[in-house]
């Protein structure tokens, strides 16, 4: 394949490439034969890194992708008569092609949100049918951290949700596809916004933070993971050449690479929002607490801008668009995009 001129975009943190340190780790792991399916030194070392961050009694399972992590993590703790409560904007609700419903058999109960965050007061009314056989039985509250709207739950908000969940016989699941961005945004450690805040199951994101692929399902209560090795295999998420996911995670969780990547992406989002916010026809619609920027742009200009820097329209009706930054976004990307926006909107 001929090399093409490298293109830049604000479409998704998944559109970025792989962080060089991570790529080096893959290459370094490409030596000799090791036992497949995770019984190898790279996987042991990666799990030890997870233990450094989250504590020893944490169960970690590597998987190929984020949808899979959510689906099989939820499957592990539910029966088909259960319900999973989430935000209407949640990836599990809108971007997983119904996979959580198909594989868990559970009903999703989506709650409307302005900012991607759900609150205890909204959940209470969903519990009126507990114990009543005609109703699904809520078992999991699933939240995204950071949220699909680029906002972040504070430890206080997380603790309120987890206490409420546990008091009512439920579990707190976190879709942490962007957990690094959330922790960096809050200037906290990974543990403080997961385990210490009462999260039970975490989908730990790697791809958006600089990995090539690979995520982890993390259980903070080992009992919940009792049969998970079977569920992962049956759910088609047991990677045979696991060492290549493990090596990436070891690199990401060493020397604060995860935090540096996330801090950089978040800083780029803050600058982008600040610069776009100065343009009179543009309205920033969400707080920028991680690496996403949401803005309303007059619709006629959107296709023109997308030609040079692709990004997604989030809401056709309101002409709200989403910009995502990543570990490799540069200030130059922002400068030239903002200049293009100014020029386009003047015409
Ligand atoms: C919030 C969230 N969760 C999970 C995922 C995982 O998706 P994938 O299955 O594409 O790895 C994504 C990807 O965009 C996401 O944004």
Tab-separated table of C-alpha atoms and ligand atoms in Angstrom:
chain	number	residue	atom	x	y	z
A	1	UNK	CA	0.000	0.000	0.000
A	2	UNK	CA	1.288	3.469	-0.939
A	3	UNK	CA	1.799	5.821	1.992
A	4	UNK	CA	-0.739	8.638	1.924
A	5	UNK	CA	-0.265	12.143	3.294
A	6	UNK	CA	-1.162	11.870	6.959
A	7	UNK	CA	-4.523	13.399	7.695
A	8	UNK	CA	-5.622	14.961	10.972
A	9	UNK	CA	-9.097	15.021	12.451
A	10	UNK	CA	-11.151	15.677	15.551
A	11	UNK	CA	-13.530	12.802	14.845
A	12	UNK	CA	-12.510	10.362	17.533
A	13	UNK	CA	-9.694	9.459	19.860
A	14	UNK	CA	-9.950	6.078	18.124
A	15	UNK	CA	-8.781	7.717	14.903
A	16	UNK	CA	-5.361	8.416	16.375
A	17	UNK	CA	-2.538	5.967	15.869
A	18	UNK	CA	-0.570	4.120	18.519
A	19	UNK	CA	1.707	5.829	21.015
A	20	UNK	CA	5.358	5.103	20.085
A	21	UNK	CA	6.112	3.642	23.548
A	22	UNK	CA	3.229	1.231	23.118
A	23	UNK	CA	4.349	0.249	19.642
A	24	UNK	CA	7.850	-0.360	20.997
A	25	UNK	CA	6.363	-2.596	23.664
A	26	UNK	CA	4.572	-4.649	21.002
A	27	UNK	CA	7.799	-5.028	19.061
A	28	UNK	CA	9.708	-5.974	22.203
A	29	UNK	CA	7.129	-8.658	22.952
A	30	UNK	CA	7.560	-10.109	19.484
A	31	UNK	CA	10.330	-12.453	20.516
A	32	UNK	CA	10.244	-16.218	20.620
A	33	UNK	CA	7.322	-18.358	21.667
A	34	UNK	CA	5.329	-17.964	24.839
A	35	UNK	CA	2.300	-19.892	26.027
A	36	UNK	CA	-0.889	-18.573	24.433
A	37	UNK	CA	-4.088	-17.353	26.104
A	38	UNK	CA	-2.417	-15.389	28.880
A	39	UNK	CA	-0.175	-17.859	30.670
A	40	UNK	CA	2.901	-15.811	29.787
A	41	UNK	CA	5.328	-13.390	31.493
A	42	UNK	CA	3.968	-10.305	29.670
A	43	UNK	CA	0.487	-10.937	31.007
A	44	UNK	CA	1.823	-11.544	34.526
A	45	UNK	CA	3.729	-8.254	34.360
A	46	UNK	CA	0.699	-6.348	33.070
A	47	UNK	CA	-1.531	-7.768	35.775
A	48	UNK	CA	1.076	-6.764	38.359
A	49	UNK	CA	0.847	-3.193	36.988
A	50	UNK	CA	-2.934	-3.238	37.354
A	51	UNK	CA	-2.453	-4.443	40.927
A	52	UNK	CA	-0.095	-1.524	41.609
A	53	UNK	CA	-2.827	0.875	40.527
A	54	UNK	CA	-5.912	-0.855	41.908
A	55	UNK	CA	-4.712	-3.105	44.716
A	56	UNK	CA	-3.898	-6.800	44.875
A	57	UNK	CA	-7.362	-8.252	45.244
A	58	UNK	CA	-8.439	-7.062	41.805
A	59	UNK	CA	-9.331	-9.515	39.059
A	60	UNK	CA	-8.225	-8.441	35.583
A	61	UNK	CA	-9.200	-9.958	32.249
A	62	UNK	CA	-7.887	-8.645	28.943
A	63	UNK	CA	-10.236	-8.481	25.969
A	64	UNK	CA	-10.113	-7.213	22.397
A	65	UNK	CA	-12.404	-4.176	22.533
A	66	UNK	CA	-14.640	-1.887	24.518
A	67	UNK	CA	-18.028	-3.132	23.411
A	68	UNK	CA	-16.932	-6.635	24.325
A	69	UNK	CA	-15.635	-5.491	27.707
A	70	UNK	CA	-18.985	-3.902	28.510
A	71	UNK	CA	-21.066	-6.774	27.216
A	72	UNK	CA	-19.285	-9.625	28.934
A	73	UNK	CA	-18.650	-7.621	32.104
A	74	UNK	CA	-22.386	-7.000	32.362
A	75	UNK	CA	-23.177	-10.580	31.407
A	76	UNK	CA	-21.091	-11.813	34.335
A	77	UNK	CA	-23.336	-10.162	36.904
A	78	UNK	CA	-26.821	-10.342	35.457
A	79	UNK	CA	-29.637	-12.730	34.622
A	80	UNK	CA	-31.935	-12.109	31.684
A	81	UNK	CA	-34.737	-10.911	33.974
A	82	UNK	CA	-32.535	-8.089	35.240
A	83	UNK	CA	-32.408	-4.498	34.055
A	84	UNK	CA	-29.380	-2.283	33.541
A	85	UNK	CA	-29.884	1.399	34.285
A	86	UNK	CA	-27.820	3.820	32.223
A	87	UNK	CA	-27.811	7.260	30.611
A	88	UNK	CA	-29.670	7.570	27.323
A	89	UNK	CA	-26.383	8.743	25.809
A	90	UNK	CA	-24.473	5.679	27.091
A	91	UNK	CA	-22.378	3.756	24.599
A	92	UNK	CA	-24.115	0.566	25.759
A	93	UNK	CA	-27.450	2.174	24.880
A	94	UNK	CA	-26.727	3.786	21.535
A	95	UNK	CA	-23.462	2.564	20.063
A	96	UNK	CA	-23.281	-1.166	20.620
A	97	UNK	CA	-25.880	-2.340	18.124
A	98	UNK	CA	-27.994	-3.846	20.876
A	99	UNK	CA	-25.181	-6.204	21.914
A	100	UNK	CA	-25.696	-5.687	25.664
A	101	UNK	CA	-29.386	-6.587	25.299
A	102	UNK	CA	-28.656	-9.534	23.008
A	103	UNK	CA	-25.950	-11.122	25.128
A	104	UNK	CA	-27.253	-10.371	28.604
A	105	UNK	CA	-30.950	-10.627	27.741
A	106	UNK	CA	-31.430	-7.668	30.084
A	107	UNK	CA	-33.629	-4.671	29.457
A	108	UNK	CA	-31.731	-1.389	29.411
A	109	UNK	CA	-33.475	1.418	31.270
A	110	UNK	CA	-32.048	4.629	29.784
A	111	UNK	CA	-32.378	7.890	31.692
A	112	UNK	CA	-32.332	11.228	29.939
A	113	UNK	CA	-29.455	13.508	30.819
A	114	UNK	CA	-28.263	16.960	29.830
A	115	UNK	CA	-24.628	16.265	30.522
A	116	UNK	CA	-24.247	12.487	30.195
A	117	UNK	CA	-24.407	11.922	33.967
A	118	UNK	CA	-27.186	10.074	35.764
A	119	UNK	CA	-28.264	10.876	39.289
A	120	UNK	CA	-29.703	8.907	42.189
A	121	UNK	CA	-32.953	10.901	42.136
A	122	UNK	CA	-33.632	9.680	38.593
A	123	UNK	CA	-32.982	6.065	39.507
A	124	UNK	CA	-35.260	5.858	42.551
A	125	UNK	CA	-38.529	5.712	40.557
A	126	UNK	CA	-37.206	2.734	38.563
A	127	UNK	CA	-37.173	0.562	41.673
A	128	UNK	CA	-40.894	0.473	42.327
A	129	UNK	CA	-41.247	-2.985	40.775
A	130	UNK	CA	-38.505	-4.680	42.798
A	131	UNK	CA	-39.671	-8.106	43.911
A	132	UNK	CA	-42.696	-7.991	41.611
A	133	UNK	CA	-42.543	-10.766	39.029
A	134	UNK	CA	-44.158	-8.720	36.256
A	135	UNK	CA	-41.262	-6.267	36.189
A	136	UNK	CA	-37.606	-6.546	35.237
A	137	UNK	CA	-35.375	-6.410	38.287
A	138	UNK	CA	-32.748	-3.626	38.203
A	139	UNK	CA	-29.347	-5.139	38.955
A	140	UNK	CA	-26.746	-2.772	37.560
A	141	UNK	CA	-26.263	0.965	37.307
A	142	UNK	CA	-23.904	1.495	34.398
A	143	UNK	CA	-22.145	4.825	33.978
A	144	UNK	CA	-19.477	6.081	31.591
A	145	UNK	CA	-16.377	7.804	32.955
A	146	UNK	CA	-15.654	10.139	31.302
A	147	UNK	CA	-19.145	10.400	29.872
A	148	UNK	CA	-20.093	10.418	26.230
A	149	UNK	CA	-20.647	14.179	26.635
A	150	UNK	CA	-17.080	14.837	27.763
A	151	UNK	CA	-18.050	15.390	31.386
A	152	UNK	CA	-16.677	13.607	34.421
A	153	UNK	CA	-18.306	12.202	37.568
A	154	UNK	CA	-16.640	13.489	40.728
A	155	UNK	CA	-15.725	11.015	43.493
A	156	UNK	CA	-18.634	12.416	45.520
A	157	UNK	CA	-21.092	11.722	42.697
A	158	UNK	CA	-19.650	8.252	42.219
A	159	UNK	CA	-19.949	7.435	45.905
A	160	UNK	CA	-23.575	8.559	45.966
A	161	UNK	CA	-24.323	6.227	43.061
A	162	UNK	CA	-22.416	3.264	44.475
A	163	UNK	CA	-23.930	3.636	47.957
A	164	UNK	CA	-27.383	3.824	46.446
A	165	UNK	CA	-26.699	0.824	44.210
A	166	UNK	CA	-25.382	-1.313	47.054
A	167	UNK	CA	-28.152	-0.295	49.438
A	168	UNK	CA	-30.650	-1.482	46.851
A	169	UNK	CA	-28.965	-4.768	45.956
A	170	UNK	CA	-27.430	-3.433	42.747
A	171	UNK	CA	-23.908	-3.088	41.388
A	172	UNK	CA	-22.104	-0.140	39.874
A	173	UNK	CA	-20.573	-0.784	36.458
A	174	UNK	CA	-18.290	1.762	34.860
A	175	UNK	CA	-17.633	1.997	31.141
A	176	UNK	CA	-14.134	3.384	31.437
A	177	UNK	CA	-13.284	3.594	27.756
A	178	UNK	CA	-11.900	7.026	28.776
A	179	UNK	CA	-11.092	6.346	32.417
A	180	UNK	CA	-7.598	7.819	31.940
A	181	UNK	CA	-9.050	11.108	30.694
A	182	UNK	CA	-11.391	11.220	33.673
A	183	UNK	CA	-8.639	10.590	36.227
A	184	UNK	CA	-6.353	13.109	34.545
A	185	UNK	CA	-9.175	15.659	34.418
A	186	UNK	CA	-9.813	15.262	38.132
A	187	UNK	CA	-6.083	15.037	38.941
A	188	UNK	CA	-6.781	11.843	40.833
A	189	UNK	CA	-5.454	8.306	40.664
A	190	UNK	CA	-7.265	5.587	38.775
A	191	UNK	CA	-8.162	3.853	42.017
A	192	UNK	CA	-9.747	6.927	43.596
A	193	UNK	CA	-12.451	7.125	40.932
A	194	UNK	CA	-13.098	3.399	40.690
A	195	UNK	CA	-12.475	1.010	43.528
A	196	UNK	CA	-12.354	3.650	46.276
A	197	UNK	CA	-15.564	5.206	44.965
A	198	UNK	CA	-17.436	1.905	45.174
A	199	UNK	CA	-17.310	0.794	41.535
A	200	UNK	CA	-17.771	-2.979	41.241
A	201	UNK	CA	-16.895	-3.680	37.593
A	202	UNK	CA	-14.846	-1.529	35.273
A	203	UNK	CA	-14.270	-1.677	31.526
A	204	UNK	CA	-10.761	-0.239	31.425
A	205	UNK	CA	-10.017	1.509	28.153
A	206	UNK	CA	-6.728	1.190	26.319
A	207	UNK	CA	-7.362	2.080	22.669
A	208	UNK	CA	-8.394	5.697	23.222
A	209	UNK	CA	-5.385	6.296	25.438
A	210	UNK	CA	-2.704	5.262	22.949
A	211	UNK	CA	-2.963	1.497	22.579
A	212	UNK	CA	-3.430	-0.260	19.255
A	213	UNK	CA	-6.272	-2.352	20.642
A	214	UNK	CA	-7.197	-4.059	23.864
A	215	UNK	CA	-9.235	-3.273	26.943
A	216	UNK	CA	-9.609	-4.932	30.321
A	217	UNK	CA	-12.544	-6.056	32.410
A	218	UNK	CA	-11.676	-5.306	36.011
A	219	UNK	CA	-13.548	-6.731	39.004
A	220	UNK	CA	-13.019	-5.160	42.408
A	221	UNK	CA	-14.872	-7.982	44.120
A	222	UNK	CA	-13.313	-11.305	43.162
A	223	UNK	CA	-16.541	-13.193	43.850
A	224	UNK	CA	-18.165	-11.441	40.883
A	225	UNK	CA	-15.480	-12.834	38.589
A	226	UNK	CA	-15.981	-16.428	39.712
A	227	UNK	CA	-17.086	-17.752	36.320
A	228	UNK	CA	-15.723	-14.979	34.189
A	229	UNK	CA	-13.049	-17.029	32.446
A	230	UNK	CA	-15.813	-19.114	30.878
A	231	UNK	CA	-17.897	-16.064	30.030
A	232	UNK	CA	-14.921	-14.383	28.337
A	233	UNK	CA	-14.222	-17.453	26.215
A	234	UNK	CA	-17.861	-18.037	25.357
A	235	UNK	CA	-18.153	-14.336	24.625
A	236	UNK	CA	-15.331	-14.700	22.044
A	237	UNK	CA	-12.998	-12.351	23.934
A	238	UNK	CA	-10.152	-14.626	24.979
A	239	UNK	CA	-7.193	-13.408	22.880
A	240	UNK	CA	-4.849	-16.269	21.946
A	241	UNK	CA	-1.817	-13.993	21.500
A	242	UNK	CA	-2.609	-12.212	24.706
A	243	UNK	CA	0.982	-11.117	25.237
A	244	UNK	CA	0.512	-8.323	22.697
A	245	UNK	CA	-2.365	-6.771	24.651
A	246	UNK	CA	-0.529	-7.316	27.926
A	247	UNK	CA	2.663	-5.683	26.688
A	248	UNK	CA	0.696	-2.621	25.638
A	249	UNK	CA	-0.996	-2.332	29.016
A	250	UNK	CA	2.296	-2.719	30.813
A	251	UNK	CA	3.712	0.173	28.788
A	252	UNK	CA	0.650	2.339	29.309
A	253	UNK	CA	0.541	1.777	33.061
A	254	UNK	CA	4.275	2.360	33.523
A	255	UNK	CA	5.916	5.742	34.143
A	256	UNK	CA	2.506	7.436	34.094
A	257	UNK	CA	2.218	7.128	30.319
A	258	UNK	CA	-1.550	6.718	30.690
A	259	UNK	CA	-1.731	9.992	32.605
A	260	UNK	CA	0.573	11.923	30.319
A	261	UNK	CA	-1.405	10.841	27.254
A	262	UNK	CA	-4.703	11.723	28.872
A	263	UNK	CA	-3.503	15.039	30.286
A	264	UNK	CA	-2.275	16.039	26.880
A	265	UNK	CA	-5.548	15.104	25.164
A	266	UNK	CA	-7.531	16.950	27.839
A	267	UNK	CA	-5.361	20.053	27.541
A	268	UNK	CA	-5.863	20.079	23.780
A	269	UNK	CA	-9.638	19.901	24.286
A	270	UNK	CA	-9.517	22.818	26.719
A	271	UNK	CA	-7.569	24.948	24.258
A	272	UNK	CA	-9.849	23.974	21.372
A	273	UNK	CA	-12.959	24.903	23.370
A	274	UNK	CA	-11.427	28.194	24.489
A	275	UNK	CA	-10.524	29.192	20.944
A	276	UNK	CA	-13.801	28.067	19.379
A	277	UNK	CA	-15.736	29.714	22.192
A	278	UNK	CA	-14.348	33.091	21.135
A	279	UNK	CA	-16.065	32.812	17.745
A	280	UNK	CA	-19.459	34.531	17.998
A	281	UNK	CA	-21.457	32.021	15.870
A	282	UNK	CA	-20.246	29.069	17.932
A	283	UNK	CA	-21.650	27.951	21.253
A	284	UNK	CA	-19.843	25.445	23.473
A	285	UNK	CA	-22.582	23.284	24.970
A	286	UNK	CA	-20.849	21.122	27.593
A	287	UNK	CA	-18.237	21.624	30.268
A	288	UNK	CA	-14.883	20.438	28.975
A	289	UNK	CA	-13.714	18.072	31.691
A	290	UNK	CA	-11.903	15.465	29.601
A	291	UNK	CA	-11.018	15.235	25.902
A	292	UNK	CA	-14.313	16.027	24.200
A	293	UNK	CA	-15.690	19.371	23.035
A	294	UNK	CA	-19.346	19.818	22.093
A	295	UNK	CA	-20.410	22.861	20.138
A	296	UNK	CA	-23.272	24.238	18.112
A	297	UNK	CA	-22.127	25.434	14.699
A	298	UNK	CA	-24.401	26.902	12.022
A	299	UNK	CA	-25.294	23.825	9.906
A	300	UNK	CA	-24.383	25.226	6.510
A	301	UNK	CA	-20.688	25.423	7.458
A	302	UNK	CA	-20.329	21.925	8.845
A	303	UNK	CA	-19.718	20.014	5.562
A	304	UNK	CA	-17.124	22.592	4.501
A	305	UNK	CA	-15.190	22.194	7.733
A	306	UNK	CA	-15.501	18.410	7.708
A	307	UNK	CA	-13.715	18.266	4.360
A	308	UNK	CA	-10.465	19.400	5.949
A	309	UNK	CA	-10.837	18.141	9.528
A	310	UNK	CA	-13.414	15.434	9.895
A	311	UNK	CA	-15.634	15.430	12.989
A	312	UNK	CA	-19.068	14.030	13.768
A	313	UNK	CA	-22.400	15.765	14.027
A	314	UNK	CA	-23.759	14.732	17.405
A	315	UNK	CA	-27.274	16.097	17.052
A	316	UNK	CA	-28.626	16.898	13.589
A	317	UNK	CA	-31.594	18.800	14.984
A	318	UNK	CA	-29.608	21.228	17.068
A	319	UNK	CA	-26.537	21.260	14.806
A	320	UNK	CA	-24.373	20.176	17.719
A	321	UNK	CA	-21.059	18.629	16.805
A	322	UNK	CA	-18.449	16.668	18.733
A	323	UNK	CA	-14.711	17.205	18.601
A	324	UNK	CA	-12.421	14.667	20.236
A	325	UNK	CA	-8.763	15.234	20.951
A	326	UNK	CA	-6.198	12.549	21.560
A	327	UNK	CA	-2.664	11.970	22.816
A	328	UNK	CA	-1.314	13.012	19.428
A	329	UNK	CA	-3.370	16.164	18.846
A	330	UNK	CA	-1.037	19.116	18.419
A	331	UNK	CA	-1.439	22.814	19.090
A	332	UNK	CA	-0.792	23.212	15.375
A	333	UNK	CA	-3.856	21.067	14.613
A	334	UNK	CA	-5.903	23.390	16.764
A	335	UNK	CA	-4.421	26.592	15.349
A	336	UNK	CA	-5.018	25.575	11.762
A	337	UNK	CA	-8.507	24.217	12.465
A	338	UNK	CA	-9.555	27.336	14.344
A	339	UNK	CA	-8.172	29.506	11.524
A	340	UNK	CA	-10.199	27.451	9.050
A	341	UNK	CA	-13.336	27.820	11.163
A	342	UNK	CA	-12.863	31.601	11.366
A	343	UNK	CA	-12.301	31.868	7.629
A	344	UNK	CA	-15.242	29.611	6.746
A	345	UNK	CA	-17.671	31.357	9.053
A	346	UNK	CA	-16.720	34.770	7.673
A	347	UNK	CA	-17.695	33.702	4.148
B	1	LIG	C1	-17.894	5.374	25.965
B	1	LIG	C2	-17.400	4.250	25.104
B	1	LIG	N1	-17.474	3.008	25.576
B	1	LIG	C3	-17.003	1.968	24.896
B	1	LIG	C4	-16.427	2.137	23.656
B	1	LIG	C5	-15.826	0.919	23.027
B	1	LIG	O1	-16.004	0.690	21.743
B	1	LIG	P1	-15.248	-0.375	20.835
B	1	LIG	O2	-16.061	-1.616	20.899
B	1	LIG	O3	-15.294	0.285	19.528
B	1	LIG	O4	-13.858	-0.609	21.347
B	1	LIG	C6	-16.360	3.404	23.088
B	1	LIG	C7	-15.794	3.625	21.737
B	1	LIG	O5	-15.992	4.573	21.062
B	1	LIG	C8	-16.866	4.507	23.834
B	1	LIG	O6	-16.810	5.755	23.368
